[in-house]
Coordinates of N, CA, C and O in Angstrom, one line a residue:
M1 N 83.8 70.0 66.8 CA 82.6 69.1 67.2 C 81.8 68.9 65.9 O 81.5 69.7 65.1
R2 N 81.6 67.5 65.6 CA 80.7 67.3 64.2 C 79.3 67.4 64.5 O 78.9 66.8 65.7
S3 N 78.8 67.9 63.6 CA 77.1 67.9 63.8 C 76.9 67.3 62.6 O 77.1 67.1 61.4
F4 N 75.4 66.7 62.8 CA 74.6 66.0 61.9 C 73.4 66.9 61.4 O 72.9 67.7 62.1
H5 N 73.0 66.8 60.3 CA 71.6 67.4 59.6 C 70.8 67.0 60.6 O 70.5 65.6 60.6
H6 N 70.0 67.5 60.7 CA 68.8 67.4 61.5 C 67.7 67.0 60.5 O 66.7 68.2 59.6
H7 N 67.2 66.1 59.9 CA 66.3 65.7 59.1 C 64.6 65.9 59.5 O 64.5 65.3 60.6
P8 N 63.8 66.5 58.9 CA 62.4 66.8 59.6 C 61.8 65.4 59.8 O 62.1 64.5 58.8
H9 N 61.1 65.0 60.9 CA 60.6 63.9 61.1 C 59.2 64.0 60.3 O 58.6 65.0 60.1
P10 N 58.8 63.1 59.7 CA 57.5 62.9 58.8 C 56.3 63.1 59.6 O 55.3 63.4 58.9
H11 N 56.2 63.3 60.8 CA 55.2 63.6 61.6 C 55.3 65.0 62.0 O 54.3 65.6 62.8
G12 N 56.6 65.8 61.6 CA 56.4 67.0 62.0 C 56.9 67.6 63.2 O 57.0 68.3 63.5
E13 N 57.4 66.4 64.1 CA 57.9 66.7 65.5 C 59.3 67.1 65.4 O 60.0 66.5 64.9
G14 N 59.6 68.6 66.1 CA 60.7 68.6 66.0 C 61.6 68.9 67.6 O 62.2 69.4 67.8
S15 N 60.5 68.7 68.5 CA 60.9 68.7 69.8 C 62.1 68.1 70.1 O 62.4 67.1 70.0
H16 N 62.4 68.4 71.6 CA 63.7 67.6 72.0 C 63.5 66.9 72.9 O 64.2 66.5 73.8
K17 N 62.2 66.5 73.0 CA 61.6 65.3 73.8 C 61.2 64.1 73.4 O 60.9 64.4 72.0
H18 N 60.9 63.2 73.9 CA 60.4 62.0 73.4 C 58.9 62.2 73.2 O 58.4 62.9 73.8
H19 N 58.3 61.6 72.2 CA 56.8 61.7 72.0 C 56.6 60.1 71.6 O 57.0 59.6 70.9
F20 N 55.1 60.2 71.7 CA 54.5 58.7 71.1 C 53.8 59.0 69.8 O 53.3 60.0 69.8
G21 N 53.8 58.1 69.1 CA 53.3 57.8 67.6 C 51.9 58.0 67.7 O 51.1 58.1 68.6
P22 N 51.5 58.3 66.4 CA 50.0 58.5 66.0 C 49.1 57.5 66.4 O 48.0 57.4 66.4
R23 N 49.7 56.3 66.4 CA 49.1 55.1 66.5 C 48.9 54.6 68.1 O 48.5 53.4 68.4
G24 N 48.9 55.5 68.9 CA 48.8 55.2 70.4 C 47.3 55.0 70.8 O 46.5 55.1 70.1
F25 N 47.4 54.7 72.3 CA 46.0 54.4 72.7 C 45.1 55.5 72.5 O 45.3 56.7 72.7
G26 N 43.8 55.2 72.1 CA 43.0 56.2 71.4 C 43.2 56.7 70.2 O 42.5 57.6 69.9
R27 N 44.3 56.0 69.5 CA 44.4 56.6 68.2 C 45.2 57.7 68.0 O 45.5 58.3 66.8
H28 N 45.4 58.5 69.0 CA 46.2 59.6 68.8 C 47.2 59.9 70.0 O 47.6 60.9 70.4
G29 N 47.7 58.8 70.2 CA 48.6 58.9 71.3 C 48.5 59.2 72.7 O 49.3 59.2 73.6
H30 N 47.1 59.3 72.9 CA 46.4 59.6 74.2 C 46.9 58.2 75.3 O 46.9 57.1 74.7
G31 N 47.2 58.7 76.4 CA 47.5 57.7 77.2 C 48.9 57.4 77.7 O 49.1 57.2 79.0
W32 N 49.8 57.6 76.7 CA 51.2 57.3 77.0 C 51.6 58.3 76.3 O 51.8 58.4 75.0
H33 N 52.7 58.9 77.0 CA 53.5 60.1 76.7 C 54.9 60.4 77.3 O 54.9 59.3 78.0
G34 N 55.4 61.3 76.6 CA 57.0 61.2 77.0 C 57.1 62.2 78.0 O 56.4 61.9 79.2
D35 N 58.0 63.1 78.2 CA 58.2 64.1 79.0 C 57.1 64.7 79.6 O 56.2 65.0 79.0
P36 N 57.2 65.1 80.9 CA 56.1 65.8 81.5 C 55.8 67.1 80.8 O 56.6 67.7 80.6
G37 N 54.8 67.5 80.7 CA 54.3 68.8 79.7 C 54.2 68.7 78.4 O 53.9 69.6 77.5
E38 N 54.7 67.4 77.7 CA 54.5 67.2 76.4 C 53.4 66.5 75.9 O 52.5 65.8 76.6
G39 N 53.0 66.6 74.5 CA 52.0 66.1 73.9 C 50.4 66.6 74.1 O 50.7 67.8 74.5
R40 N 49.5 66.0 74.2 CA 48.3 66.4 73.9 C 47.4 66.2 75.4 O 46.4 66.7 75.6
G41 N 48.2 66.1 76.3 CA 47.9 65.9 77.6 C 47.1 64.2 77.6 O 47.3 63.5 77.2
G42 N 46.7 64.0 79.1 CA 46.2 62.6 79.5 C 46.8 62.1 80.4 O 48.0 62.7 81.0
R43 N 46.6 61.1 81.2 CA 47.2 60.5 82.3 C 48.2 59.6 81.8 O 48.3 59.0 80.8
G44 N 49.0 59.1 82.7 CA 50.1 58.4 82.6 C 51.5 58.6 81.6 O 52.2 57.8 81.1
R45 N 51.6 59.8 81.6 CA 52.9 60.4 81.0 C 54.1 59.9 81.8 O 53.9 59.7 83.1
R46 N 55.0 59.6 81.1 CA 56.3 59.1 81.6 C 57.2 59.3 80.8 O 57.1 59.2 79.3
R47 N 58.5 59.3 81.1 CA 59.7 59.3 80.4 C 59.9 57.8 80.1 O 60.1 56.8 80.7
V48 N 60.4 57.7 78.8 CA 60.7 56.3 78.3 C 62.1 56.0 78.4 O 62.4 55.0 78.9
F49 N 63.1 56.7 78.3 CA 64.6 56.6 78.4 C 64.9 58.0 78.7 O 64.7 58.8 78.1
D50 N 65.9 57.7 79.8 CA 66.7 58.9 79.6 C 68.0 59.0 78.8 O 67.9 58.2 77.8
S51 N 68.6 60.1 78.8 CA 69.6 60.2 77.5 C 70.6 59.0 77.7 O 70.9 58.8 76.4
G52 N 71.0 58.5 78.8 CA 71.9 57.5 78.8 C 71.5 56.4 78.3 O 72.1 55.3 77.5
E53 N 70.3 55.8 78.5 CA 69.6 54.7 78.1 C 69.4 54.9 76.5 O 69.5 53.6 75.8
L54 N 69.1 56.1 76.0 CA 68.6 56.1 74.7 C 70.1 56.0 73.9 O 70.1 55.2 73.0
R55 N 71.2 56.3 74.3 CA 72.2 56.2 73.8 C 72.8 54.6 73.8 O 73.0 54.1 72.7
L56 N 72.2 54.0 74.9 CA 72.5 52.4 74.8 C 71.7 51.8 73.7 O 72.2 50.9 73.0
V57 N 70.4 52.3 73.7 CA 69.6 51.6 72.6 C 70.0 51.9 71.1 O 70.0 50.8 70.2
L58 N 70.3 53.1 71.0 CA 70.8 53.5 69.5 C 72.1 52.6 69.0 O 72.3 52.2 68.0
L59 N 73.0 52.6 69.9 CA 74.2 51.8 69.8 C 74.1 50.3 69.3 O 74.6 50.0 68.8
K60 N 72.9 49.8 70.3 CA 72.9 48.4 69.9 C 72.0 48.2 68.6 O 72.5 47.3 67.9
L61 N 71.2 49.4 68.4 CA 70.4 49.3 67.1 C 71.5 49.2 65.9 O 71.5 48.5 64.8
I62 N 72.7 50.1 66.0 CA 73.7 50.6 65.0 C 74.6 49.1 65.1 O 75.2 48.8 64.0
A63 N 74.8 48.6 66.2 CA 75.6 47.3 66.1 C 75.0 46.2 65.4 O 75.6 45.3 64.6
D64 N 73.7 46.3 65.5 CA 73.1 45.0 64.9 C 73.1 45.3 63.4 O 73.4 44.3 62.7
Q65 N 73.2 46.4 62.8 CA 73.3 46.9 61.3 C 73.6 48.3 61.3 O 73.0 49.2 62.2
P66 N 74.5 48.8 60.4 CA 74.8 50.5 60.1 C 73.4 50.9 59.9 O 72.7 50.6 59.1
R67 N 73.3 52.1 60.4 CA 71.8 53.0 60.1 C 72.0 54.4 60.5 O 73.1 54.9 61.1
H68 N 71.1 55.3 59.6 CA 71.4 56.7 59.8 C 69.8 57.0 60.6 O 69.4 56.2 61.3
G69 N 70.1 58.2 61.0 CA 69.1 58.7 62.0 C 67.4 58.3 61.9 O 66.7 57.9 62.8
Y70 N 67.0 58.3 60.8 CA 65.8 58.2 60.2 C 65.3 56.9 60.7 O 64.4 56.3 60.8
E71 N 66.4 55.8 60.2 CA 66.2 54.5 60.1 C 66.3 54.0 62.0 O 65.4 53.1 62.0
L72 N 67.0 54.9 62.7 CA 67.1 54.4 63.9 C 65.5 54.7 64.7 O 64.8 54.2 65.3
I73 N 65.0 55.8 64.1 CA 63.6 56.4 64.7 C 62.6 55.4 64.2 O 61.7 54.9 64.9
R74 N 62.8 55.0 62.8 CA 61.7 53.9 62.8 C 61.9 52.5 63.2 O 60.9 51.9 63.4
A75 N 63.1 52.1 63.5 CA 63.5 50.7 64.0 C 62.8 50.9 65.4 O 62.2 49.8 66.3
I76 N 62.9 52.0 66.2 CA 62.2 52.0 67.7 C 60.9 51.9 67.6 O 60.1 51.6 68.3
E77 N 60.3 52.8 66.5 CA 58.9 52.9 66.5 C 58.2 51.2 66.1 O 57.2 51.0 66.8
E78 N 58.9 50.5 65.2 CA 58.4 49.3 65.0 C 58.7 48.3 66.2 O 57.6 47.5 66.3
L79 N 59.7 48.4 66.9 CA 59.7 47.9 68.1 C 58.7 47.9 69.1 O 58.6 47.0 69.9
T80 N 58.3 49.0 69.2 CA 57.4 49.3 69.9 C 55.7 49.1 69.6 O 54.8 49.6 70.0
G81 N 55.7 48.7 68.3 CA 54.3 48.4 67.6 C 53.8 49.8 67.3 O 52.4 49.9 67.2
G82 N 54.5 50.8 67.2 CA 54.2 52.2 66.7 C 53.8 53.2 68.0 O 53.4 54.4 67.9
S83 N 53.9 52.7 69.3 CA 53.5 53.4 70.5 C 54.4 54.4 70.8 O 54.1 55.1 71.4
Y84 N 55.7 54.3 70.4 CA 56.8 55.2 71.0 C 57.7 55.6 69.8 O 58.2 54.8 68.9
V85 N 57.8 56.9 69.4 CA 58.7 57.6 68.6 C 59.6 58.5 69.2 O 59.2 59.5 69.6
P86 N 61.0 58.3 69.3 CA 61.9 59.3 69.8 C 61.9 60.4 68.6 O 62.0 60.0 67.4
S87 N 62.0 61.7 69.1 CA 62.1 62.8 68.2 C 63.3 62.7 67.6 O 64.6 62.6 68.3
P88 N 63.6 63.2 66.3 CA 64.9 63.8 65.9 C 65.3 64.7 66.7 O 67.0 64.8 66.7
G89 N 65.0 65.5 67.4 CA 65.8 66.5 68.5 C 66.5 65.8 69.5 O 67.3 66.3 70.2
M90 N 66.1 64.4 69.9 CA 66.8 63.7 70.7 C 67.7 62.6 69.9 O 68.9 62.3 70.4
V91 N 67.5 61.9 69.0 CA 68.1 61.3 68.2 C 69.6 61.9 67.7 O 70.6 61.1 67.8
Y92 N 69.3 62.8 66.9 CA 70.5 63.4 66.1 C 71.6 63.7 67.3 O 72.8 63.5 67.0
P93 N 71.4 64.7 68.3 CA 72.5 64.6 69.2 C 72.9 63.8 69.8 O 73.8 63.8 70.3
T94 N 72.1 62.5 70.1 CA 72.5 61.3 70.8 C 73.7 60.8 69.7 O 74.4 60.3 70.3
L95 N 73.2 61.0 68.7 CA 74.5 60.3 67.7 C 75.5 61.1 67.4 O 76.8 60.4 67.6
T96 N 75.6 62.3 67.8 CA 76.7 63.2 67.8 C 77.5 62.9 69.0 O 78.9 62.7 69.0
M97 N 76.9 62.6 70.1 CA 77.6 62.3 71.3 C 78.3 60.9 71.4 O 79.5 60.7 71.8
L98 N 77.5 59.8 70.8 CA 78.2 58.5 70.5 C 79.3 58.7 69.4 O 80.6 57.9 69.7
D99 N 79.4 59.5 68.8 CA 80.3 59.8 67.7 C 81.7 60.4 68.2 O 82.7 59.7 68.5
E100 N 81.5 61.4 69.2 CA 82.5 62.0 70.0 C 82.9 61.0 71.2 O 84.3 60.9 71.4
M101 N 82.2 59.9 71.6 CA 82.7 59.1 72.7 C 83.5 57.8 71.9 O 84.1 57.2 72.6
G102 N 83.4 57.8 70.6 CA 84.0 57.0 69.6 C 83.3 55.5 69.8 O 84.2 54.6 69.4
H103 N 82.2 55.6 70.0 CA 81.3 54.5 69.9 C 80.9 54.2 68.7 O 80.4 53.0 68.4
V104 N 80.6 55.1 67.8 CA 80.2 54.9 66.3 C 81.0 55.7 65.5 O 81.7 56.5 65.8
S105 N 80.9 55.4 64.2 CA 81.6 56.3 63.2 C 80.9 56.1 61.9 O 80.0 55.4 61.5
E106 N 81.2 57.5 61.4 CA 80.4 57.5 60.1 C 80.8 56.7 58.9 O 81.8 56.4 58.7
V107 N 79.6 56.0 58.2 CA 80.0 55.0 57.1 C 80.0 56.3 55.8 O 79.0 56.7 55.6
K108 N 81.0 56.2 54.9 CA 81.0 57.0 53.9 C 79.8 56.5 52.9 O 79.8 55.3 52.6
S109 N 79.3 57.4 52.4 CA 78.1 57.2 51.6 C 77.8 58.3 50.8 O 78.0 59.5 51.0
D110 N 77.3 57.8 49.5 CA 77.0 59.0 48.3 C 75.7 59.8 48.6 O 75.1 60.6 48.0
G111 N 74.9 59.0 49.8 CA 73.4 59.5 50.0 C 73.6 60.7 50.9 O 74.5 61.3 51.3
A112 N 72.5 61.6 51.0 CA 72.5 62.8 51.7 C 72.4 62.4 53.1 O 73.0 63.3 54.2
R113 N 71.9 61.4 53.5 CA 71.8 61.1 55.1 C 73.4 60.1 55.5 O 73.9 59.4 54.7
K114 N 73.6 60.3 56.8 CA 74.9 60.0 57.0 C 74.6 58.7 58.1 O 73.8 58.6 59.1
A115 N 75.1 57.3 57.8 CA 74.8 56.1 58.3 C 76.1 56.0 59.4 O 77.2 56.5 58.8
F116 N 75.7 55.2 60.4 CA 76.7 55.0 61.2 C 77.1 53.8 61.6 O 76.1 52.7 61.3
T117 N 78.3 53.1 61.9 CA 78.5 51.6 62.2 C 79.3 51.8 63.7 O 79.9 52.8 63.9
V118 N 79.2 50.6 64.2 CA 79.6 50.6 65.6 C 81.2 50.4 65.5 O 81.8 49.8 64.6
T119 N 82.1 50.9 66.6 CA 83.1 50.8 66.3 C 83.8 49.7 67.5 O 83.0 49.0 68.3
P120 N 85.0 49.2 67.4 CA 85.4 48.2 68.5 C 85.2 48.7 69.9 O 84.8 48.2 70.7
D121 N 85.2 50.1 70.4 CA 85.2 50.6 71.4 C 83.5 50.5 71.8 O 83.1 50.2 72.9
G122 N 82.9 50.8 71.0 CA 81.3 50.5 71.0 C 80.9 49.3 71.2 O 79.9 49.1 72.1
T123 N 81.4 48.3 70.7 CA 81.1 46.9 70.9 C 81.5 46.3 72.0 O 80.6 45.9 73.0
V124 N 82.6 46.9 73.0 CA 83.0 46.8 74.2 C 82.2 47.3 75.2 O 81.9 46.6 76.2
H125 N 81.7 48.5 74.9 CA 80.8 49.2 76.0 C 79.5 48.5 75.9 O 78.9 48.4 76.9
L126 N 78.9 48.0 74.7 CA 77.8 46.9 74.7 C 77.9 46.0 75.7 O 76.9 45.4 76.1
L127 N 78.9 45.0 75.5 CA 79.2 44.0 76.0 C 79.3 44.2 77.6 O 78.7 43.4 78.7
E128 N 80.0 45.4 78.0 CA 80.2 45.6 79.4 C 78.7 46.2 80.2 O 78.6 46.1 81.3
R129 N 77.6 46.8 79.2 CA 76.4 46.9 79.8 C 75.2 46.0 79.3 O 74.1 46.3 78.8
K130 N 75.6 44.8 78.9 CA 74.9 43.9 78.3 C 73.4 43.6 79.2 O 72.3 43.7 78.4
A131 N 73.6 43.7 80.3 CA 72.5 43.3 81.1 C 71.4 44.5 81.0 O 70.1 44.5 80.8
E132 N 71.8 45.7 81.0 CA 71.1 46.8 80.9 C 70.5 46.9 79.6 O 69.3 47.4 79.4
V133 N 71.1 46.8 78.5 CA 70.9 46.8 77.2 C 69.6 45.8 77.0 O 68.6 46.1 76.5
D134 N 70.0 44.7 77.4 CA 68.7 43.5 77.4 C 67.5 44.1 78.0 O 66.3 43.7 77.8
A135 N 67.7 45.0 79.4 CA 66.4 45.3 80.1 C 65.7 46.3 79.1 O 64.6 46.6 79.1
L136 N 66.6 47.2 78.4 CA 65.8 48.5 77.7 C 65.3 47.8 76.6 O 64.0 48.2 76.4
F137 N 65.7 46.8 75.9 CA 64.8 46.3 74.9 C 63.8 45.6 75.3 O 62.6 45.3 74.7
A138 N 63.8 45.1 76.5 CA 62.5 44.2 77.1 C 61.5 45.1 77.3 O 60.3 44.9 77.3
R139 N 61.9 46.4 77.8 CA 60.9 47.6 77.9 C 60.2 48.0 76.6 O 59.0 48.3 76.7
L140 N 61.1 48.0 75.6 CA 60.5 48.2 74.3 C 59.4 47.2 73.7 O 58.4 47.4 73.4
A141 N 59.6 46.0 74.1 CA 58.9 44.8 74.0 C 57.6 44.9 74.6 O 56.5 44.7 74.3
E142 N 57.7 45.4 76.0 CA 56.6 45.6 76.9 C 55.7 46.7 76.2 O 54.5 46.4 76.7
L143 N 56.5 47.7 75.8 CA 55.4 48.8 75.1 C 54.6 48.3 73.9 O 53.4 48.7 73.8
A144 N 55.2 47.5 73.3 CA 54.6 46.7 71.9 C 53.6 45.9 72.6 O 52.3 46.0 72.0
S145 N 53.7 44.9 73.4 CA 52.8 44.2 73.9 C 51.7 45.0 74.5 O 50.3 44.6 74.2
L146 N 51.8 46.0 75.2 CA 50.8 47.0 75.7 C 49.9 47.8 74.5 O 48.8 47.7 74.6
Q147 N 50.7 48.1 73.5 CA 50.1 48.7 72.3 C 49.1 47.8 71.7 O 48.0 48.1 71.5
E148 N 49.6 46.5 71.5 CA 48.7 45.4 71.1 C 47.5 45.4 71.6 O 46.4 45.1 71.0
R149 N 47.4 45.3 73.1 CA 46.2 45.1 74.1 C 45.5 46.1 74.1 O 44.3 46.1 73.8
T150 N 45.9 47.3 74.1 CA 44.9 48.7 74.4 C 44.4 49.1 72.9 O 43.6 49.9 73.0
D151 N 45.3 48.8 71.8 CA 44.8 49.3 70.6 C 44.1 48.4 69.7 O 43.9 48.3 68.5
A152 N 43.6 47.2 70.5 CA 42.7 46.2 69.7 C 41.9 46.7 69.3 O 41.0 47.6 69.5
A153 N 41.2 46.2 67.9 CA 39.8 46.7 67.3 C 38.8 46.9 68.2 O 37.9 47.9 68.3
P154 N 38.3 46.0 69.1 CA 37.3 45.9 69.8 C 37.3 47.1 70.8 O 36.3 47.7 71.3
V155 N 38.6 47.5 71.4 CA 38.8 48.6 72.5 C 38.5 49.9 71.8 O 37.8 50.6 72.1
R156 N 39.1 50.1 70.4 CA 39.0 51.1 69.5 C 37.6 51.6 69.4 O 37.0 52.7 69.4
R157 N 36.8 50.4 68.9 CA 35.3 50.5 68.6 C 34.5 51.0 70.1 O 33.7 51.8 70.0
S158 N 34.8 50.5 71.0 CA 34.1 50.9 72.2 C 34.6 52.3 72.9 O 33.5 53.2 73.0
M159 N 35.6 52.8 72.4 CA 35.9 54.0 72.9 C 35.2 55.2 72.0 O 35.1 55.9 72.5
N160 N 35.2 54.6 70.4 CA 34.7 55.4 69.8 C 33.1 55.5 70.0 O 32.6 56.7 69.8
N161 N 32.4 54.4 70.7 CA 31.2 54.5 70.8 C 30.8 55.1 72.1 O 29.9 56.1 72.1
L162 N 31.8 55.5 73.1 CA 31.8 56.2 74.0 C 31.6 57.8 73.7 O 30.9 58.6 74.1
R163 N 32.7 57.9 72.7 CA 32.8 59.6 72.3 C 31.6 59.9 71.6 O 31.2 61.0 71.7
E164 N 31.0 59.1 70.8 CA 29.8 59.6 70.0 C 28.6 59.7 70.9 O 27.8 60.6 70.6
A165 N 28.4 58.7 71.8 CA 27.4 58.9 72.9 C 27.5 60.2 73.6 O 26.6 61.0 73.9
L166 N 28.7 60.4 74.1 CA 29.0 61.8 74.8 C 28.6 63.0 74.0 O 27.9 63.7 74.3
I167 N 29.0 63.0 72.6 CA 28.7 64.2 71.8 C 27.3 64.0 71.3 O 26.7 65.1 71.5
H168 N 26.4 62.8 71.2 CA 25.4 63.1 70.9 C 24.6 63.5 72.0 O 23.6 64.2 71.9
R169 N 24.7 63.2 73.2 CA 24.1 63.4 74.6 C 24.3 64.8 75.0 O 23.2 65.6 75.3
L170 N 25.7 65.2 75.3 CA 25.9 66.6 75.8 C 25.9 67.4 74.8 O 26.3 68.5 75.3
G171 N 26.0 67.3 73.4 CA 26.0 68.2 72.5 C 24.7 68.9 72.4 O 24.6 70.0 71.5
R172 N 23.7 68.5 72.8 CA 22.2 69.4 72.8 C 22.2 70.3 73.2 O 22.9 70.8 74.2
A173 N 21.5 71.4 72.6 CA 21.3 72.5 73.4 C 20.4 72.4 74.8 O 19.5 71.5 74.6
G174 N 20.9 73.2 75.7 CA 20.1 73.1 76.7 C 20.5 72.0 77.7 O 19.5 71.7 78.7
V175 N 21.4 71.3 77.8 CA 21.9 70.3 78.4 C 22.2 71.0 80.1 O 22.8 71.9 80.1
Q176 N 21.5 70.2 80.9 CA 21.6 70.6 82.3 C 23.0 69.9 82.8 O 23.6 69.2 82.4
K177 N 23.5 70.9 83.8 CA 24.7 70.7 84.6 C 24.8 69.0 84.9 O 25.5 68.5 85.3
Q178 N 23.6 68.9 85.6 CA 23.4 67.6 86.3 C 23.5 66.4 85.4 O 24.0 65.4 85.9
T179 N 23.2 66.5 84.0 CA 23.2 65.6 83.1 C 24.8 65.4 82.9 O 25.1 64.4 82.8
V180 N 25.5 66.6 83.0 CA 27.2 66.4 82.6 C 27.7 65.6 83.8 O 28.4 64.6 83.5
H181 N 27.2 66.1 85.0 CA 27.9 65.5 86.3 C 27.3 63.9 86.3 O 28.2 63.0 86.6
D182 N 26.2 63.6 85.7 CA 25.9 62.1 85.9 C 26.7 61.4 84.5 O 27.0 60.1 85.1
A183 N 27.0 61.9 83.7 CA 27.6 61.3 82.5 C 29.2 61.0 83.1 O 29.6 59.8 83.0
V184 N 29.7 62.3 83.9 CA 31.0 62.0 84.4 C 31.2 60.9 85.3 O 32.0 59.8 85.3
A185 N 30.2 60.7 86.4 CA 30.0 59.6 87.2 C 30.0 58.3 86.8 O 30.7 57.4 87.2
I186 N 29.4 58.2 85.5 CA 29.1 56.9 85.0 C 30.6 56.5 84.2 O 31.1 55.4 84.4
I187 N 31.1 57.5 83.7 CA 32.6 57.3 83.1 C 33.4 56.7 84.2 O 34.1 55.9 84.1
D188 N 33.5 57.5 85.2 CA 34.3 57.1 86.3 C 34.2 56.0 87.0 O 35.3 55.0 87.4
E189 N 32.8 55.6 87.1 CA 32.6 54.2 87.7 C 32.9 53.2 86.7 O 33.6 52.0 87.4
A190 N 33.0 53.5 85.3 CA 33.4 52.3 84.6 C 34.9 52.3 84.7 O 35.4 51.2 84.4
A191 N 35.5 53.4 84.7 CA 36.9 53.2 84.7 C 37.4 52.5 86.1 O 38.6 51.8 85.9
Q192 N 36.8 52.9 87.1 CA 37.0 52.1 88.4 C 36.9 50.4 88.3 O 37.7 49.6 88.8
K193 N 35.7 50.1 87.7 CA 35.6 48.6 87.3 C 36.7 48.2 86.7 O 37.0 46.8 86.6
I194 N 37.1 48.8 85.4 CA 38.0 48.2 84.6 C 39.4 48.1 85.4 O 40.1 47.1 85.2
E195 N 39.6 49.0 86.3 CA 40.9 49.1 87.1 C 40.8 47.7 88.0 O 41.9 47.2 88.4
R196 N 39.7 47.4 88.4 CA 39.6 46.2 89.2 C 39.4 44.9 88.7 O 39.5 43.8 89.4
L197 N 39.4 44.9 87.4 CA 39.5 43.4 86.7 C 40.6 42.8 86.9 O 41.7 43.2 87.2

């Protein structure tokens, strides 16, 4: 069985789960997360791709042009506007699987990183799954669109204002529990109004 070097991710993530990049909603990836139980918490956690879907995405990217693992990670990050970054712990084993399936092959290179190109079998497989591949890349585009809307400057400014107001008001000594409850009620009411827009 061929194995590939596991290159450290620039963000220091080595988990075998998908994760979202540092430029997510709230500036720390809050709001959209990978597998349940992963990340820093927050609502809206969900899985972006299962293993079979990730194989198709990587295969399509390699078919577009030969790439190594780090380039594939960066390509997906760019396609989603920075909101989603698959971890090396998912990408490299998936490359191993694609190689074992005969869908990609290693490109000889003098560099330390191993690049891959699509094989004839891989090209046929992509053609057979074209509708699914198109749907997966539409999902990536949807994430990019969501990132653009929710990470706009006015939204970041208002979120920062809310944070500062909470720190200023609730950070005082002797704050009553009722004041905390009132603040929570105001935030909950605002959230409900936004949901009804």
